[in-house]
Amino acid sequence: MVGYIDNKEAILKRLRRAEGQVRGIQRMVEEDTYCIDVLTQVSAATKALETVALALLDDHLGHCVAQAAAEGGVVAEEKVREASEAIARLVRS
Amino acid sequence: MVGYIDNKEAILKRLRRAEGQVRGIQRMVEEDTYCIDVLTQVSAATKALETVALALLDDHLGHCVAQAAAEGGVVAEEKVREASEAIARLVRS
Amino acid sequence: MVGYIDNKEAILKRLRRAEGQVRGIQRMVEEDTYCIDVLTQVSAATKALETVALALLDDHLGHCVAQAAAEGGVVAEEKVREASEAIARLVRS
Amino acid sequence: MVGYIDNKEAILKRLRRAEGQVRGIQRMVEEDTYCIDVLTQVSAATKALETVALALLDDHLGHCVAQAAAEGGVVAEEKVREASEAIARLVRS
């Protein structure tokens, strides 16, 4: 079972919207839209993806990491390390 | 003329790839892929959009802002202010 | 007990270095150092602070959150929510 | 002449405040302050440094880059390239 099982539809909805935003940006570029207006939409799409990432991370901590922590041992440590690395990738992206 | 006129095809190619990445993430979520693997792809898509933004910004500075600066006056100041605001949105997204 | 108890000295050392970097930037500004060179140092200091944040977060997940998760219940949920909010602040800063 | 010459005092004031924040975080760590509260302050200090960077960049575009653009030629191109690289470092930090 994945951590986001209960939020799957909400996450898919957000991702579809982000996909639509990226397609919209392509149309803007094809139509020679002013650079700054294109950039504003790129920032919005980036923010939308970040929101998806934060939702996935919250679910992951609340389910996968929490469950591993309850069981303890090496697996628990491994899950925390893995989550920390994902957070680092997110902060640096 | 927009700043990215000479890089239009390269920018569209990057955007199409980013769209494909976002669609790939949807498939991963539909197939209950492990949270961390989904997150890795979200970080990659975010980074791809950032690269598009930086390319657009570089073109904008090198063409639109540079041209306005060469003409000087209020329009030049306005262009710089506008570019600075776009950079701020990017840094904070 | 705080999560970073075992890494306290390492974290303080990093913070002292970051403080030194910020002081160095002040000196650069006072001496009218070229903008781009000042900016490079500001980016380096920002990155140093982010590294501190990621270390604190890793310790927090591995100790405070893991312990609360092992105990379960409302406190565990609250700890995850709190950690997620801290991660969101970090990603958006 | 550096781009931030007219905002030097404002920038120094912000940097001194950021330095104070970093010193405050050290005190929090020495006193074993709760991880999440330390993290909140690290995010605030990071944001403060970003604000300094955006101010420096705005001044740099409005003065150094604008002036080079008005003169044109290779120097103008070089200034834009240099500014774009500084923006990329900022976005990725």
mmCIF file of C-alpha atoms in Angstrom, chain B:
data_model
loop_
_atom_site.group_PDB
_atom_site.id
_atom_site.type_symbol
_atom_site.label_atom_id
_atom_site.label_comp_id
_atom_site.label_asym_id
_atom_site.label_seq_id
_atom_site.Cartn_x
_atom_site.Cartn_y
_atom_site.Cartn_z
ATOM 1 C CA MET B 1 9.412 40.163 -31.485
ATOM 2 C CA VAL B 2 9.795 38.069 -28.372
ATOM 3 C CA GLY B 3 13.172 37.463 -26.741
ATOM 4 C CA TYR B 4 13.074 33.683 -27.223
ATOM 5 C CA ILE B 5 12.398 33.870 -30.985
ATOM 6 C CA ASP B 6 15.696 32.138 -31.883
ATOM 7 C CA ASN B 7 15.277 29.422 -29.252
ATOM 8 C CA LYS B 8 11.590 28.736 -29.799
ATOM 9 C CA GLU B 9 12.039 25.164 -31.026
ATOM 10 C CA ALA B 10 14.451 24.253 -28.214
ATOM 11 C CA ILE B 11 12.055 25.715 -25.613
ATOM 12 C CA LEU B 12 9.050 23.892 -27.106
ATOM 13 C CA LYS B 13 11.023 20.651 -27.113
ATOM 14 C CA ARG B 14 11.861 21.068 -23.422
ATOM 15 C CA LEU B 15 8.230 21.897 -22.613
ATOM 16 C CA ARG B 16 6.980 18.822 -24.478
ATOM 17 C CA ARG B 17 9.429 16.709 -22.518
ATOM 18 C CA ALA B 18 8.229 18.286 -19.236
ATOM 19 C CA GLU B 19 4.625 17.546 -20.266
ATOM 20 C CA GLY B 20 5.623 13.933 -20.902
ATOM 21 C CA GLN B 21 7.236 13.786 -17.467
ATOM 22 C CA VAL B 22 4.064 15.067 -15.779
ATOM 23 C CA ARG B 23 1.992 12.506 -17.717
ATOM 24 C CA GLY B 24 4.452 9.798 -16.670
ATOM 25 C CA ILE B 25 3.984 10.817 -13.025
ATOM 26 C CA GLN B 26 0.205 10.407 -13.414
ATOM 27 C CA ARG B 27 0.752 6.873 -14.709
ATOM 28 C CA MET B 28 3.020 6.135 -11.745
ATOM 29 C CA VAL B 29 0.338 7.331 -9.322
ATOM 30 C CA GLU B 30 -2.374 5.317 -11.103
ATOM 31 C CA GLU B 31 -0.191 2.206 -10.790
ATOM 32 C CA ASP B 32 0.457 2.843 -7.062
ATOM 33 C CA THR B 33 4.188 3.392 -7.538
ATOM 34 C CA TYR B 34 6.169 3.819 -4.318
ATOM 35 C CA CYS B 35 5.912 7.410 -2.973
ATOM 36 C CA ILE B 36 9.639 8.123 -3.058
ATOM 37 C CA ASP B 37 9.925 7.075 -6.718
ATOM 38 C CA VAL B 38 7.009 9.356 -7.614
ATOM 39 C CA LEU B 39 8.670 12.193 -5.662
ATOM 40 C CA THR B 40 11.938 11.724 -7.546
ATOM 41 C CA GLN B 41 10.092 12.237 -10.826
ATOM 42 C CA VAL B 42 8.226 15.283 -9.501
ATOM 43 C CA SER B 43 11.594 16.834 -8.536
ATOM 44 C CA ALA B 44 12.916 16.057 -12.040
ATOM 45 C CA ALA B 45 9.882 17.696 -13.712
ATOM 46 C CA THR B 46 10.205 20.752 -11.452
ATOM 47 C CA LYS B 47 13.869 21.046 -12.405
ATOM 48 C CA ALA B 48 12.972 20.745 -16.108
ATOM 49 C CA LEU B 49 10.508 23.652 -15.796
ATOM 50 C CA GLU B 50 13.122 25.715 -13.953
ATOM 51 C CA THR B 51 15.558 25.152 -16.799
ATOM 52 C CA VAL B 52 12.918 26.438 -19.255
ATOM 53 C CA ALA B 53 12.377 29.497 -17.039
ATOM 54 C CA LEU B 54 16.108 30.252 -16.880
ATOM 55 C CA ALA B 55 16.402 29.959 -20.672
ATOM 56 C CA LEU B 56 13.426 32.304 -21.192
ATOM 57 C CA LEU B 57 14.893 34.764 -18.704
ATOM 58 C CA ASP B 58 18.309 34.731 -20.363
ATOM 59 C CA ASP B 59 16.716 35.444 -23.750
ATOM 60 C CA HIS B 60 14.538 38.150 -22.238
ATOM 61 C CA LEU B 61 17.504 39.929 -20.623
ATOM 62 C CA GLY B 62 19.620 39.606 -23.768
ATOM 63 C CA HIS B 63 16.933 40.941 -26.106
ATOM 64 C CA CYS B 64 13.965 42.776 -24.571
ATOM 65 C CA VAL B 65 15.741 44.273 -21.540
ATOM 66 C CA ALA B 66 18.979 45.004 -23.420
ATOM 67 C CA GLN B 67 17.072 46.755 -26.217
ATOM 68 C CA ALA B 68 15.003 48.825 -23.783
ATOM 69 C CA ALA B 69 18.199 49.729 -21.903
ATOM 70 C CA ALA B 70 19.816 50.886 -25.138
ATOM 71 C CA GLU B 71 16.831 53.182 -25.700
ATOM 72 C CA GLY B 72 16.900 54.319 -22.054
ATOM 73 C CA GLY B 73 14.290 56.368 -20.214
ATOM 74 C CA VAL B 74 11.200 55.215 -18.382
ATOM 75 C CA VAL B 75 10.629 52.150 -20.585
ATOM 76 C CA ALA B 76 14.099 50.833 -19.691
ATOM 77 C CA GLU B 77 13.403 51.232 -15.977
ATOM 78 C CA GLU B 78 10.032 49.554 -16.357
ATOM 79 C CA LYS B 79 11.610 46.560 -18.158
ATOM 80 C CA VAL B 80 14.166 46.075 -15.393
ATOM 81 C CA ARG B 81 11.499 46.288 -12.700
ATOM 82 C CA GLU B 82 9.370 43.749 -14.572
ATOM 83 C CA ALA B 83 12.311 41.364 -15.024
ATOM 84 C CA SER B 84 13.234 41.674 -11.332
ATOM 85 C CA GLU B 85 9.689 40.753 -10.332
ATOM 86 C CA ALA B 86 9.762 37.699 -12.620
ATOM 87 C CA ILE B 87 13.090 36.635 -11.059
ATOM 88 C CA ALA B 88 11.620 37.038 -7.574
ATOM 89 C CA ARG B 89 8.628 34.839 -8.486
ATOM 90 C CA LEU B 90 11.045 32.232 -9.820
ATOM 91 C CA VAL B 91 13.322 32.272 -6.769
ATOM 92 C CA ARG B 92 10.337 31.956 -4.442
ATOM 93 C CA SER B 93 8.574 29.210 -6.419
#
